[in-house]
Each structure stands twice: as C-alpha cells, then as structure tokens.
Amino acid sequence: MPPVAPPLTPRALRTRWAVARLQRLARSPDGDGNAAPPFGPVAAMGLSFASPIGLAAGFDRRGRLLEGAHRLGFGAVEMGTLTPADRCPVLSGRAADGVRRGVSIGKPRHVGWDDAEHAWLRALRAFHAGADYVTLNPGRDCPSPARFAALAGAAVQLRNRLARHRLRPLPLVAKLTSRWLNGDAASVIGVADAFVAAGIDGLLVSTEGRRARRNVCAVLRALSEAVDPRICLISVGGIDSVDEVEARLAAGATLVQVHRALLAHDPRLLRSLRRGARSR
Ligand SMILES: Cc1cc2nc3c(=O)[nH]c(=O)nc-3n(C[C@H](O)[C@H](O)[C@H](O)COP(=O)(O)O)c2cc1C
C-alpha cells in the first residue's frame, strides 16, 4: 500500500491557502500583483535582488510563488526548509526573472546531531544546482552555535568543491536563532564571528519573541559595525510595516524577510509596503 500522507495541521492549511491567494493576486492583470516593487533593487552576496523584501522560509516551501513573486514586490523566495529526502521540482526549472531562489536546508527531525553534518551536506548536494543562495537552518534542537558554525564550515568546503559546476560559488547563509542573540553585544558578535570565520556569506538574524524583537535594531547595529561589510545581514521576525522594514535596513540589514504578517494580512500588507515606500 502507498504511504498515507499525514493530515495537514491548521497552520499548514492556512499557509497553503495564503500561497494560493497570492498566486491569484500575482496573476491578476491590473490588481496588486502588477505594480513596481516597494524599495529599490539591492546587491548582496554577489547577486542582485529586485527588492530587499523576501518571503521567509516555511511560507512557500516548494516555490509555488517564484513565478509571480516579483509582481508582488518580493526580491527573493526562501523555499524550504528542505531535507535531503524532499523533492522540489521547481528547483530543476528555469529561474524566474528578478526573484532570487533561496533554499533553506536542514536535517530531518529524526536525525540526531551526531549525524547532522551528513544530512546537511546531502541536502546541499541535492539543492545547490537550482538555488541562488542556500540558508543553513539549525532547527530547534541545535546544541550550540559553535556546533552549528563547525557544520557551516563543512558546508562551505563542500560548496567550494561544487563551485566548479557553477559560474560563481553559491552564497551560503547561516540562520542565527533568537536564543543565540539575547546576550550582550560582545556575545552576539562572538556568535557571528564563528560563522564568518567558517566562510559563510550571510547571516539570517532571526528575532522571534518579545525580548529578541525589542533588541533587534541594536543587534543589527552591533553586527553591522563589527563584521566584515561583505557579509550580508538579513533580518527576519516581526516585520509588518514599512517603518519596520526601514528600521531594519537603517540598522544594517541589507535584506529583510516577512512571514506571519503576510499570512495574516496579505494584500493589505503588500499595499501598505508599496504605499509607504512610495511616499518616502
Ligand atoms: C508556519 C511557519 C512555518 C515556518 N517554517 C520555517 C521553516 O521551515 N524554516 C525556517 O527556517 N523558518 C521557518 N519559520 C520561521 C519563519 O521563516 C520566520 O523566521 C519567523 O516566522 C519570524 O518571522 P515573522 O515574524 O515575519 O513570522 C516558520 C514560521 C511559521 C510561522
């Protein structure tokens, strides 16, 4: 008997519904899906992004919005998080104009941290060819940033070996989870330095929860002053308005990502981002 897929959780159903709604919106000839992106193009990690605003991982796991995302005002879609056994047909297709394909990779939940490196490297091999950049997602059970930075170092080495199949090496981003960013500036910089030393190209600074949210601009400022300016800082967590986008960019982020605010208020959020950005 073929395996039975587990039922979708209400959250997963809500996300699917939102993706389908945004797909329709992107296709509408004269609606919200046909305007210039809010905020101008930016360059980061050797890539050009039509807009600094991207879709965060978990929203569009399989890249269904890739084709229409530029019409919605996004510069990137971060697919995944994908594990080595996942299939993602869109990653073998042609890249959509102007929208960068990020792929978040991780290990399956049942794989322990002793075997984690193997899982990440398999995922990197599986998805590197179709991605513009890859984000390493530590997941919830990562024992420490040092452990994850060591894994990032192994991923950088594999990325460099795979580079001969590409025009340029694939940019690698490490996701820093909120719980690693709650200390003082010195400890936050210490965490970031380990990933920079490992050779990654970007840091996805994730701020979830009230405490992390309160400190986010201070964290971004500390990082942007301390780390090599070639390292791209991407801010995610609590971005729900133009003011919030502007604050993150002013504090040192080059790119930002949205998730829950879009889930809750999709066309309204897109419209307000566009209106707010135009009136600047
Ligand atoms: C339903 C849901 C699924 C998510 N799935 C992933 C995921 O697969 N990988 C990941 O790195 N982050 C995942 N996230 C985290 C988001 O990418 C984002 O970092 C987080 O929601 C904070 O941004 P927000 O405040 O704009 O929602 C998920 C979040 C939500 C709400």
GROMACS .gro file of N, CA and C in nm, residues 66-225:
model
  480
   66LEU      N    1   0.732   3.147  -0.687
   66LEU     CA    2   0.852   3.200  -0.753
   66LEU      C    3   0.818   3.282  -0.877
   67GLU      N    4   0.726   3.226  -0.956
   67GLU     CA    5   0.697   3.290  -1.084
   67GLU      C    6   0.635   3.428  -1.068
   68GLY      N    7   0.547   3.444  -0.969
   68GLY     CA    8   0.477   3.571  -0.955
   68GLY      C    9   0.534   3.663  -0.850
   69ALA      N   10   0.636   3.617  -0.778
   69ALA     CA   11   0.681   3.693  -0.661
   69ALA      C   12   0.728   3.834  -0.696
   70HIS      N   13   0.791   3.851  -0.814
   70HIS     CA   14   0.840   3.986  -0.847
   70HIS      C   15   0.723   4.081  -0.868
   71ARG      N   16   0.607   4.027  -0.915
   71ARG     CA   17   0.490   4.113  -0.934
   71ARG      C   18   0.426   4.150  -0.800
   72LEU      N   19   0.455   4.073  -0.699
   72LEU     CA   20   0.403   4.105  -0.565
   72LEU      C   21   0.499   4.196  -0.489
   73GLY      N   22   0.615   4.221  -0.546
   73GLY     CA   23   0.710   4.313  -0.483
   73GLY      C   24   0.821   4.245  -0.406
   74PHE      N   25   0.837   4.114  -0.423
   74PHE     CA   26   0.942   4.043  -0.350
   74PHE      C   27   1.068   4.028  -0.435
   75GLY      N   28   1.182   4.033  -0.367
   75GLY     CA   29   1.309   4.014  -0.436
   75GLY      C   30   1.361   3.872  -0.420
   76ALA      N   31   1.303   3.795  -0.329
   76ALA     CA   32   1.351   3.658  -0.307
   76ALA      C   33   1.240   3.575  -0.244
   77VAL      N   34   1.245   3.446  -0.273
   77VAL     CA   35   1.160   3.349  -0.203
   77VAL      C   36   1.253   3.247  -0.141
   78GLU      N   37   1.247   3.235  -0.009
   78GLU     CA   38   1.330   3.132   0.055
   78GLU      C   39   1.245   3.006   0.071
   79MET      N   40   1.274   2.908  -0.013
   79MET     CA   41   1.198   2.782  -0.008
   79MET      C   42   1.245   2.697   0.110
   80GLY      N   43   1.170   2.590   0.138
   80GLY     CA   44   1.211   2.501   0.247
   80GLY      C   45   1.148   2.542   0.379
   81THR      N   46   1.197   2.488   0.484
   81THR     CA   47   1.323   2.416   0.495
   81THR      C   48   1.311   2.276   0.433
   82LEU      N   49   1.407   2.240   0.347
   82LEU     CA   50   1.406   2.111   0.281
   82LEU      C   51   1.513   2.022   0.342
   83THR      N   52   1.481   1.894   0.351
   83THR     CA   53   1.579   1.795   0.399
   83THR      C   54   1.619   1.710   0.278
   84PRO      N   55   1.725   1.628   0.290
   84PRO     CA   56   1.776   1.561   0.170
   84PRO      C   57   1.673   1.478   0.096
   85ALA      N   58   1.575   1.422   0.169
   85ALA     CA   59   1.478   1.334   0.100
   85ALA      C   60   1.368   1.411   0.031
   86ASP      N   61   1.358   1.542   0.055
   86ASP     CA   62   1.248   1.619  -0.005
   86ASP      C   63   1.268   1.633  -0.156
   87ARG      N   64   1.156   1.646  -0.224
   87ARG     CA   65   1.160   1.673  -0.367
   87ARG      C   66   1.110   1.815  -0.389
   88CYS      N   67   1.174   1.887  -0.480
   88CYS     CA   68   1.128   2.023  -0.509
   88CYS      C   69   1.145   2.046  -0.658
   89PRO      N   70   1.043   2.006  -0.738
   89PRO     CA   71   1.058   2.009  -0.884
   89PRO      C   72   1.098   2.146  -0.937
   90VAL      N   73   1.051   2.253  -0.873
   90VAL     CA   74   1.078   2.387  -0.927
   90VAL      C   75   1.228   2.416  -0.931
   91LEU      N   76   1.304   2.348  -0.846
   91LEU     CA   77   1.448   2.375  -0.841
   91LEU      C   78   1.523   2.319  -0.961
   92SER      N   79   1.455   2.239  -1.042
   92SER     CA   80   1.523   2.195  -1.163
   92SER      C   81   1.479   2.279  -1.284
   93GLY      N   82   1.386   2.374  -1.261
   93GLY     CA   83   1.338   2.459  -1.372
   93GLY      C   84   1.420   2.585  -1.387
   94ARG      N   85   1.374   2.670  -1.476
   94ARG     CA   86   1.445   2.795  -1.505
   94ARG      C   87   1.418   2.896  -1.394
   95ALA      N   88   1.518   2.977  -1.362
   95ALA     CA   89   1.499   3.079  -1.257
   95ALA      C   90   1.405   3.188  -1.308
   96ALA      N   91   1.313   3.233  -1.219
   96ALA     CA   92   1.221   3.340  -1.257
   96ALA      C   93   1.296   3.473  -1.259
   97ASP      N   94   1.250   3.564  -1.348
   97ASP     CA   95   1.317   3.693  -1.361
   97ASP      C   96   1.316   3.770  -1.230
   98GLY      N   97   1.430   3.818  -1.192
   98GLY     CA   98   1.436   3.915  -1.082
   98GLY      C   99   1.414   3.859  -0.943
   99VAL      N  100   1.368   3.737  -0.930
   99VAL     CA  101   1.343   3.683  -0.797
   99VAL      C  102   1.446   3.578  -0.764
  100ARG      N  103   1.515   3.600  -0.655
  100ARG     CA  104   1.621   3.507  -0.617
  100ARG      C  105   1.562   3.386  -0.545
  101ARG      N  106   1.618   3.272  -0.578
  101ARG     CA  107   1.571   3.148  -0.517
  101ARG      C  108   1.660   3.114  -0.399
  102GLY      N  109   1.611   3.140  -0.282
  102GLY     CA  110   1.681   3.092  -0.163
  102GLY      C  111   1.630   2.952  -0.131
  103VAL      N  112   1.715   2.868  -0.080
  103VAL     CA  113   1.669   2.737  -0.033
  103VAL      C  114   1.722   2.717   0.108
  104SER      N  115   1.628   2.702   0.201
  104SER     CA  116   1.666   2.674   0.340
  104SER      C  117   1.680   2.523   0.353
  105ILE      N  118   1.793   2.478   0.406
  105ILE     CA  119   1.812   2.334   0.421
  105ILE      C  120   1.833   2.299   0.569
  106GLY      N  121   1.794   2.177   0.603
  106GLY     CA  122   1.808   2.131   0.741
  106GLY      C  123   1.816   1.980   0.745
  107LYS      N  124   1.817   1.928   0.865
  107LYS     CA  125   1.819   1.782   0.881
  107LYS      C  126   1.678   1.735   0.916
  108PRO      N  127   1.645   1.612   0.880
  108PRO     CA  128   1.514   1.560   0.924
  108PRO      C  129   1.511   1.552   1.076
  109ARG      N  130   1.390   1.564   1.134
  109ARG     CA  131   1.379   1.567   1.280
  109ARG      C  132   1.436   1.443   1.347
  110HIS      N  133   1.422   1.326   1.281
  110HIS     CA  134   1.464   1.202   1.347
  110HIS      C  135   1.616   1.184   1.345
  111VAL      N  136   1.687   1.267   1.270
  111VAL     CA  137   1.834   1.255   1.265
  111VAL      C  138   1.893   1.332   1.383
  112GLY      N  139   1.977   1.266   1.461
  112GLY     CA  140   2.037   1.331   1.577
  112GLY      C  141   2.156   1.418   1.535
  113TRP      N  142   2.207   1.496   1.630
  113TRP     CA  143   2.317   1.588   1.596
  113TRP      C  144   2.448   1.516   1.566
  114ASP      N  145   2.460   1.388   1.608
  114ASP     CA  146   2.583   1.315   1.573
  114ASP      C  147   2.591   1.291   1.422
  115ASP      N  148   2.474   1.280   1.358
  115ASP     CA  149   2.472   1.253   1.213
  115ASP      C  150   2.429   1.376   1.133
  116ALA      N  151   2.422   1.491   1.201
  116ALA     CA  152   2.362   1.608   1.137
  116ALA      C  153   2.442   1.655   1.016
  117GLU      N  154   2.573   1.653   1.028
  117GLU     CA  155   2.656   1.708   0.920
  117GLU      C  156   2.628   1.636   0.789
  118HIS      N  157   2.619   1.503   0.798
  118HIS     CA  158   2.593   1.422   0.681
  118HIS      C  159   2.462   1.466   0.613
  119ALA      N  160   2.358   1.489   0.696
  119ALA     CA  161   2.227   1.527   0.642
  119ALA      C  162   2.235   1.662   0.570
  120TRP      N  163   2.303   1.759   0.633
  120TRP     CA  164   2.312   1.892   0.571
  120TRP      C  165   2.390   1.886   0.440
  121LEU      N  166   2.497   1.810   0.440
  121LEU     CA  167   2.579   1.805   0.319
  121LEU      C  168   2.503   1.736   0.206
  122ARG      N  169   2.424   1.635   0.241
  122ARG     CA  170   2.342   1.569   0.138
  122ARG      C  171   2.240   1.668   0.082
  123ALA      N  172   2.180   1.748   0.171
  123ALA     CA  173   2.081   1.846   0.126
  123ALA      C  174   2.148   1.951   0.036
  124LEU      N  175   2.268   1.992   0.074
  124LEU     CA  176   2.339   2.092  -0.006
  124LEU      C  177   2.369   2.037  -0.146
  125ARG      N  178   2.412   1.912  -0.152
  125ARG     CA  179   2.436   1.849  -0.282
  125ARG      C  180   2.308   1.842  -0.364
  126ALA      N  181   2.198   1.808  -0.296
  126ALA     CA  182   2.071   1.788  -0.367
  126ALA      C  183   2.017   1.918  -0.425
  127PHE      N  184   2.037   2.030  -0.356
  127PHE     CA  185   1.967   2.152  -0.396
  127PHE      C  186   2.057   2.264  -0.449
  128HIS      N  187   2.189   2.246  -0.444
  128HIS     CA  188   2.274   2.361  -0.479
  128HIS      C  189   2.255   2.406  -0.623
  129ALA      N  190   2.228   2.312  -0.714
  129ALA     CA  191   2.227   2.349  -0.856
  129ALA      C  192   2.113   2.445  -0.890
  130GLY      N  193   1.999   2.430  -0.821
  130GLY     CA  194   1.884   2.513  -0.856
  130GLY      C  195   1.869   2.637  -0.770
  131ALA      N  196   1.960   2.659  -0.675
  131ALA     CA  197   1.943   2.770  -0.581
  131ALA      C  198   2.032   2.888  -0.618
  132ASP      N  199   1.985   3.010  -0.585
  132ASP     CA  200   2.072   3.129  -0.596
  132ASP      C  201   2.154   3.145  -0.468
  133TYR      N  202   2.094   3.107  -0.356
  133TYR     CA  203   2.168   3.102  -0.230
  133TYR      C  204   2.104   2.996  -0.142
  134VAL      N  205   2.180   2.947  -0.047
  134VAL     CA  206   2.128   2.843   0.043
  134VAL      C  207   2.142   2.891   0.187
  135THR      N  208   2.037   2.873   0.265
  135THR     CA  209   2.042   2.907   0.407
  135THR      C  210   2.049   2.779   0.490
  136LEU      N  211   2.142   2.776   0.583
  136LEU     CA  212   2.153   2.662   0.674
  136LEU      C  213   2.066   2.692   0.795
  137ASN      N  214   1.964   2.611   0.815
  137ASN     CA  215   1.871   2.633   0.926
  137ASN      C  216   1.907   2.537   1.041
  138PRO      N  217   1.946   2.588   1.158
  138PRO     CA  218   1.989   2.499   1.266
  138PRO      C  219   1.872   2.421   1.329
  139GLY      N  220   1.749   2.463   1.302
  139GLY     CA  221   1.634   2.395   1.364
  139GLY      C  222   1.627   2.427   1.512
  140ARG      N  223   1.539   2.353   1.581
  140ARG     CA  224   1.514   2.387   1.722
  140ARG      C  225   1.608   2.317   1.819
  141ASP      N  226   1.669   2.206   1.774
  141ASP     CA  227   1.743   2.124   1.871
  141ASP      C  228   1.895   2.139   1.858
  142CYS      N  229   1.939   2.244   1.790
  142CYS     CA  230   2.085   2.261   1.773
  142CYS      C  231   2.151   2.284   1.910
  143PRO      N  232   2.251   2.204   1.946
  143PRO     CA  233   2.307   2.214   2.082
  143PRO      C  234   2.377   2.346   2.110
  144SER      N  235   2.445   2.406   2.012
  144SER     CA  236   2.515   2.532   2.040
  144SER      C  237   2.554   2.600   1.909
  145PRO      N  238   2.573   2.732   1.914
  145PRO     CA  239   2.618   2.800   1.791
  145PRO      C  240   2.753   2.748   1.743
  146ALA      N  241   2.840   2.709   1.839
  146ALA     CA  242   2.974   2.660   1.798
  146ALA      C  243   2.960   2.532   1.715
  147ARG      N  244   2.869   2.445   1.759
  147ARG     CA  245   2.846   2.319   1.686
  147ARG      C  246   2.794   2.349   1.545
  148PHE      N  247   2.705   2.449   1.538
  148PHE     CA  248   2.647   2.483   1.408
  148PHE      C  249   2.750   2.553   1.318
  149ALA      N  250   2.837   2.633   1.379
  149ALA     CA  251   2.941   2.700   1.299
  149ALA      C  252   3.037   2.597   1.240
  150ALA      N  253   3.065   2.489   1.316
  150ALA     CA  254   3.153   2.383   1.263
  150ALA      C  255   3.086   2.318   1.142
  151LEU      N  256   2.956   2.296   1.154
  151LEU     CA  257   2.882   2.239   1.043
  151LEU      C  258   2.882   2.334   0.922
  152ALA      N  259   2.869   2.465   0.951
  152ALA     CA  260   2.872   2.564   0.842
  152ALA      C  261   3.008   2.559   0.770
  153GLY      N  262   3.114   2.537   0.848
  153GLY     CA  263   3.248   2.527   0.787
  153GLY      C  264   3.255   2.409   0.690
  154ALA      N  265   3.195   2.296   0.728
  154ALA     CA  266   3.194   2.179   0.639
  154ALA      C  267   3.111   2.208   0.515
  155ALA      N  268   3.000   2.281   0.533
  155ALA     CA  269   2.916   2.316   0.418
  155ALA      C  270   2.991   2.409   0.322
  156VAL      N  271   3.069   2.503   0.378
  156VAL     CA  272   3.147   2.595   0.293
  156VAL      C  273   3.248   2.514   0.210
  157GLN      N  274   3.313   2.417   0.274
  157GLN     CA  275   3.411   2.336   0.199
  157GLN      C  276   3.345   2.260   0.084
  158LEU      N  277   3.228   2.200   0.113
  158LEU     CA  278   3.158   2.129   0.006
  158LEU      C  279   3.114   2.228  -0.102
  159ARG      N  280   3.061   2.343  -0.060
  159ARG     CA  281   3.020   2.446  -0.156
  159ARG      C  282   3.137   2.481  -0.248
  160ASN      N  283   3.257   2.496  -0.190
  160ASN     CA  284   3.373   2.533  -0.272
  160ASN      C  285   3.408   2.421  -0.371
  161ARG      N  286   3.391   2.296  -0.327
  161ARG     CA  287   3.418   2.185  -0.420
  161ARG      C  288   3.315   2.181  -0.532
  162LEU      N  289   3.190   2.218  -0.500
  162LEU     CA  290   3.084   2.214  -0.601
  162LEU      C  291   3.090   2.336  -0.694
  163ALA      N  292   3.172   2.436  -0.656
  163ALA     CA  293   3.171   2.563  -0.729
  163ALA      C  294   3.211   2.548  -0.874
  164ARG      N  295   3.288   2.445  -0.905
  164ARG     CA  296   3.331   2.435  -1.045
  164ARG      C  297   3.214   2.404  -1.139
  165HIS      N  298   3.098   2.361  -1.082
  165HIS     CA  299   2.981   2.336  -1.167
  165HIS      C  300   2.897   2.463  -1.186
  166ARG      N  301   2.942   2.573  -1.128
  166ARG     CA  302   2.862   2.694  -1.135
  166ARG      C  303   2.947   2.809  -1.187
  167LEU      N  304   2.881   2.919  -1.227
  167LEU     CA  305   2.958   3.035  -1.273
  167LEU      C  306   3.034   3.096  -1.156
  168ARG      N  307   2.969   3.101  -1.041
  168ARG     CA  308   3.036   3.153  -0.920
  168ARG      C  309   2.991   3.070  -0.800
  169PRO      N  310   3.073   3.071  -0.692
  169PRO     CA  311   3.034   2.989  -0.577
  169PRO      C  312   2.895   3.028  -0.524
  170LEU      N  313   2.822   2.930  -0.481
  170LEU     CA  314   2.688   2.952  -0.427
  170LEU      C  315   2.698   3.022  -0.291
  171PRO      N  316   2.633   3.139  -0.274
  171PRO     CA  317   2.637   3.204  -0.143
  171PRO      C  318   2.567   3.118  -0.036
  172LEU      N  319   2.631   3.112   0.080
  172LEU     CA  320   2.574   3.036   0.193
  172LEU      C  321   2.541   3.130   0.307
  173VAL      N  322   2.423   3.114   0.363
  173VAL     CA  323   2.375   3.198   0.474
  173VAL      C  324   2.354   3.107   0.595
  174ALA      N  325   2.392   3.155   0.713
  174ALA     CA  326   2.365   3.078   0.835
  174ALA      C  327   2.254   3.149   0.912
  175LYS      N  328   2.152   3.072   0.953
  175LYS     CA  329   2.044   3.132   1.033
  175LYS      C  330   2.087   3.135   1.180
  176LEU      N  331   2.083   3.253   1.238
  176LEU     CA  332   2.113   3.267   1.383
  176LEU      C  333   1.981   3.277   1.455
  177THR      N  334   1.954   3.183   1.543
  177THR     CA  335   1.824   3.182   1.609
  177THR      C  336   1.822   3.283   1.725
  178SER      N  337   1.701   3.324   1.761
  178SER     CA  338   1.685   3.430   1.862
  178SER      C  339   1.760   3.398   1.990
  179ARG      N  340   1.758   3.271   2.031
  179ARG     CA  341   1.817   3.241   2.162
  179ARG      C  342   1.969   3.261   2.163
  180TRP      N  343   2.032   3.271   2.047
  180TRP     CA  344   2.176   3.299   2.041
  180TRP      C  345   2.204   3.449   2.042
  181LEU      N  346   2.098   3.529   2.034
  181LEU     CA  347   2.117   3.673   2.015
  181LEU      C  348   2.070   3.754   2.135
  182ASN      N  349   2.039   3.684   2.244
  182ASN     CA  350   1.984   3.754   2.360
  182ASN      C  351   2.089   3.808   2.457
  183GLY      N  352   2.217   3.776   2.432
  183GLY     CA  353   2.322   3.823   2.523
  183GLY      C  354   2.363   3.966   2.492
  184ASP      N  355   2.475   4.010   2.552
  184ASP     CA  356   2.522   4.146   2.523
  184ASP      C  357   2.590   4.149   2.386
  185ALA      N  358   2.627   4.274   2.343
  185ALA     CA  359   2.682   4.290   2.207
  185ALA      C  360   2.803   4.201   2.184
  186ALA      N  361   2.890   4.189   2.288
  186ALA     CA  362   3.013   4.110   2.269
  186ALA      C  363   2.979   3.963   2.241
  187SER      N  364   2.877   3.910   2.309
  187SER     CA  365   2.846   3.769   2.287
  187SER      C  366   2.780   3.749   2.150
  188VAL      N  367   2.698   3.845   2.109
  188VAL     CA  368   2.634   3.835   1.977
  188VAL      C  369   2.742   3.839   1.867
  189ILE      N  370   2.838   3.930   1.885
  189ILE     CA  371   2.946   3.941   1.785
  189ILE      C  372   3.031   3.813   1.785
  190GLY      N  373   3.051   3.757   1.905
  190GLY     CA  374   3.126   3.631   1.915
  190GLY      C  375   3.058   3.520   1.836
  191VAL      N  376   2.926   3.512   1.849
  191VAL     CA  377   2.850   3.410   1.774
  191VAL      C  378   2.870   3.433   1.624
  192ALA      N  379   2.850   3.557   1.582
  192ALA     CA  380   2.860   3.587   1.438
  192ALA      C  381   3.000   3.559   1.385
  193ASP      N  382   3.101   3.595   1.464
  193ASP     CA  383   3.241   3.578   1.418
  193ASP      C  384   3.272   3.433   1.384
  194ALA      N  385   3.214   3.340   1.461
  194ALA     CA  386   3.243   3.198   1.436
  194ALA      C  387   3.193   3.158   1.296
  195PHE      N  388   3.080   3.213   1.255
  195PHE     CA  389   3.025   3.180   1.123
  195PHE      C  390   3.103   3.250   1.012
  196VAL      N  391   3.144   3.374   1.041
  196VAL     CA  392   3.224   3.447   0.941
  196VAL      C  393   3.356   3.374   0.920
  197ALA      N  394   3.417   3.330   1.030
  197ALA     CA  395   3.544   3.257   1.019
  197ALA      C  396   3.525   3.127   0.942
  198ALA      N  397   3.405   3.069   0.951
  198ALA     CA  398   3.378   2.943   0.879
  198ALA      C  399   3.365   2.969   0.728
  199GLY      N  400   3.345   3.096   0.689
  199GLY     CA  401   3.342   3.129   0.546
  199GLY      C  402   3.205   3.153   0.488
  200ILE      N  403   3.103   3.174   0.574
  200ILE     CA  404   2.970   3.196   0.517
  200ILE      C  405   2.960   3.339   0.460
  201ASP      N  406   2.857   3.362   0.378
  201ASP     CA  407   2.841   3.490   0.307
  201ASP      C  408   2.732   3.577   0.368
  202GLY      N  409   2.644   3.517   0.446
  202GLY     CA  410   2.535   3.596   0.502
  202GLY      C  411   2.489   3.539   0.636
  203LEU      N  412   2.429   3.628   0.717
  203LEU     CA  413   2.373   3.587   0.846
  203LEU      C  414   2.225   3.622   0.845
  204LEU      N  415   2.142   3.522   0.865
  204LEU     CA  416   1.998   3.547   0.876
  204LEU      C  417   1.968   3.566   1.024
  205VAL      N  418   1.947   3.693   1.061
  205VAL     CA  419   1.931   3.730   1.202
  205VAL      C  420   1.783   3.716   1.237
  206SER      N  421   1.751   3.610   1.310
  206SER     CA  422   1.611   3.578   1.335
  206SER      C  423   1.572   3.626   1.474
  207THR      N  424   1.468   3.709   1.479
  207THR     CA  425   1.425   3.760   1.610
  207THR      C  426   1.279   3.724   1.630
  208GLU      N  427   1.258   3.623   1.711
  208GLU     CA  428   1.122   3.582   1.746
  208GLU      C  429   1.107   3.597   1.896
  209GLY      N  430   0.990   3.637   1.938
  209GLY     CA  431   0.968   3.658   2.082
  209GLY      C  432   0.992   3.803   2.117
  210ARG      N  433   0.927   3.844   2.229
  210ARG     CA  434   0.928   3.987   2.262
  210ARG      C  435   1.067   4.042   2.291
  211ARG      N  436   1.146   3.965   2.366
  211ARG     CA  437   1.277   4.016   2.407
  211ARG      C  438   1.367   4.037   2.285
  212ALA      N  439   1.369   3.937   2.199
  212ALA     CA  440   1.452   3.947   2.078
  212ALA      C  441   1.407   4.064   1.993
  213ARG      N  442   1.275   4.081   1.982
  213ARG     CA  443   1.219   4.187   1.900
  213ARG      C  444   1.261   4.324   1.950
  214ARG      N  445   1.261   4.339   2.086
  214ARG     CA  446   1.300   4.468   2.145
  214ARG      C  447   1.443   4.504   2.107
  215ASN      N  448   1.529   4.401   2.099
  215ASN     CA  449   1.672   4.427   2.079
  215ASN      C  450   1.715   4.424   1.934
  216VAL      N  451   1.621   4.398   1.842
  216VAL     CA  452   1.667   4.362   1.707
  216VAL      C  453   1.754   4.470   1.641
  217CYS      N  454   1.716   4.598   1.654
  217CYS     CA  455   1.795   4.701   1.585
  217CYS      C  456   1.932   4.715   1.649
  218ALA      N  457   1.938   4.701   1.782
  218ALA     CA  458   2.068   4.708   1.849
  218ALA      C  459   2.157   4.591   1.804
  219VAL      N  460   2.099   4.474   1.789
  219VAL     CA  461   2.174   4.357   1.744
  219VAL      C  462   2.226   4.380   1.602
  220LEU      N  463   2.138   4.430   1.515
  220LEU     CA  464   2.179   4.453   1.376
  220LEU      C  465   2.291   4.558   1.369
  221ARG      N  466   2.274   4.664   1.451
  221ARG     CA  467   2.377   4.769   1.451
  221ARG      C  468   2.511   4.713   1.499
  222ALA      N  469   2.507   4.636   1.607
  222ALA     CA  470   2.632   4.579   1.659
  222ALA      C  471   2.698   4.490   1.554
  223LEU      N  472   2.617   4.409   1.487
  223LEU     CA  473   2.673   4.319   1.386
  223LEU      C  474   2.727   4.397   1.267
  224SER      N  475   2.652   4.498   1.223
  224SER     CA  476   2.697   4.568   1.102
  224SER      C  477   2.824   4.647   1.130
  225GLU      N  478   2.842   4.689   1.255
  225GLU     CA  479   2.968   4.760   1.286
  225GLU      C  480   3.085   4.664   1.302
   0.00000   0.00000   0.00000
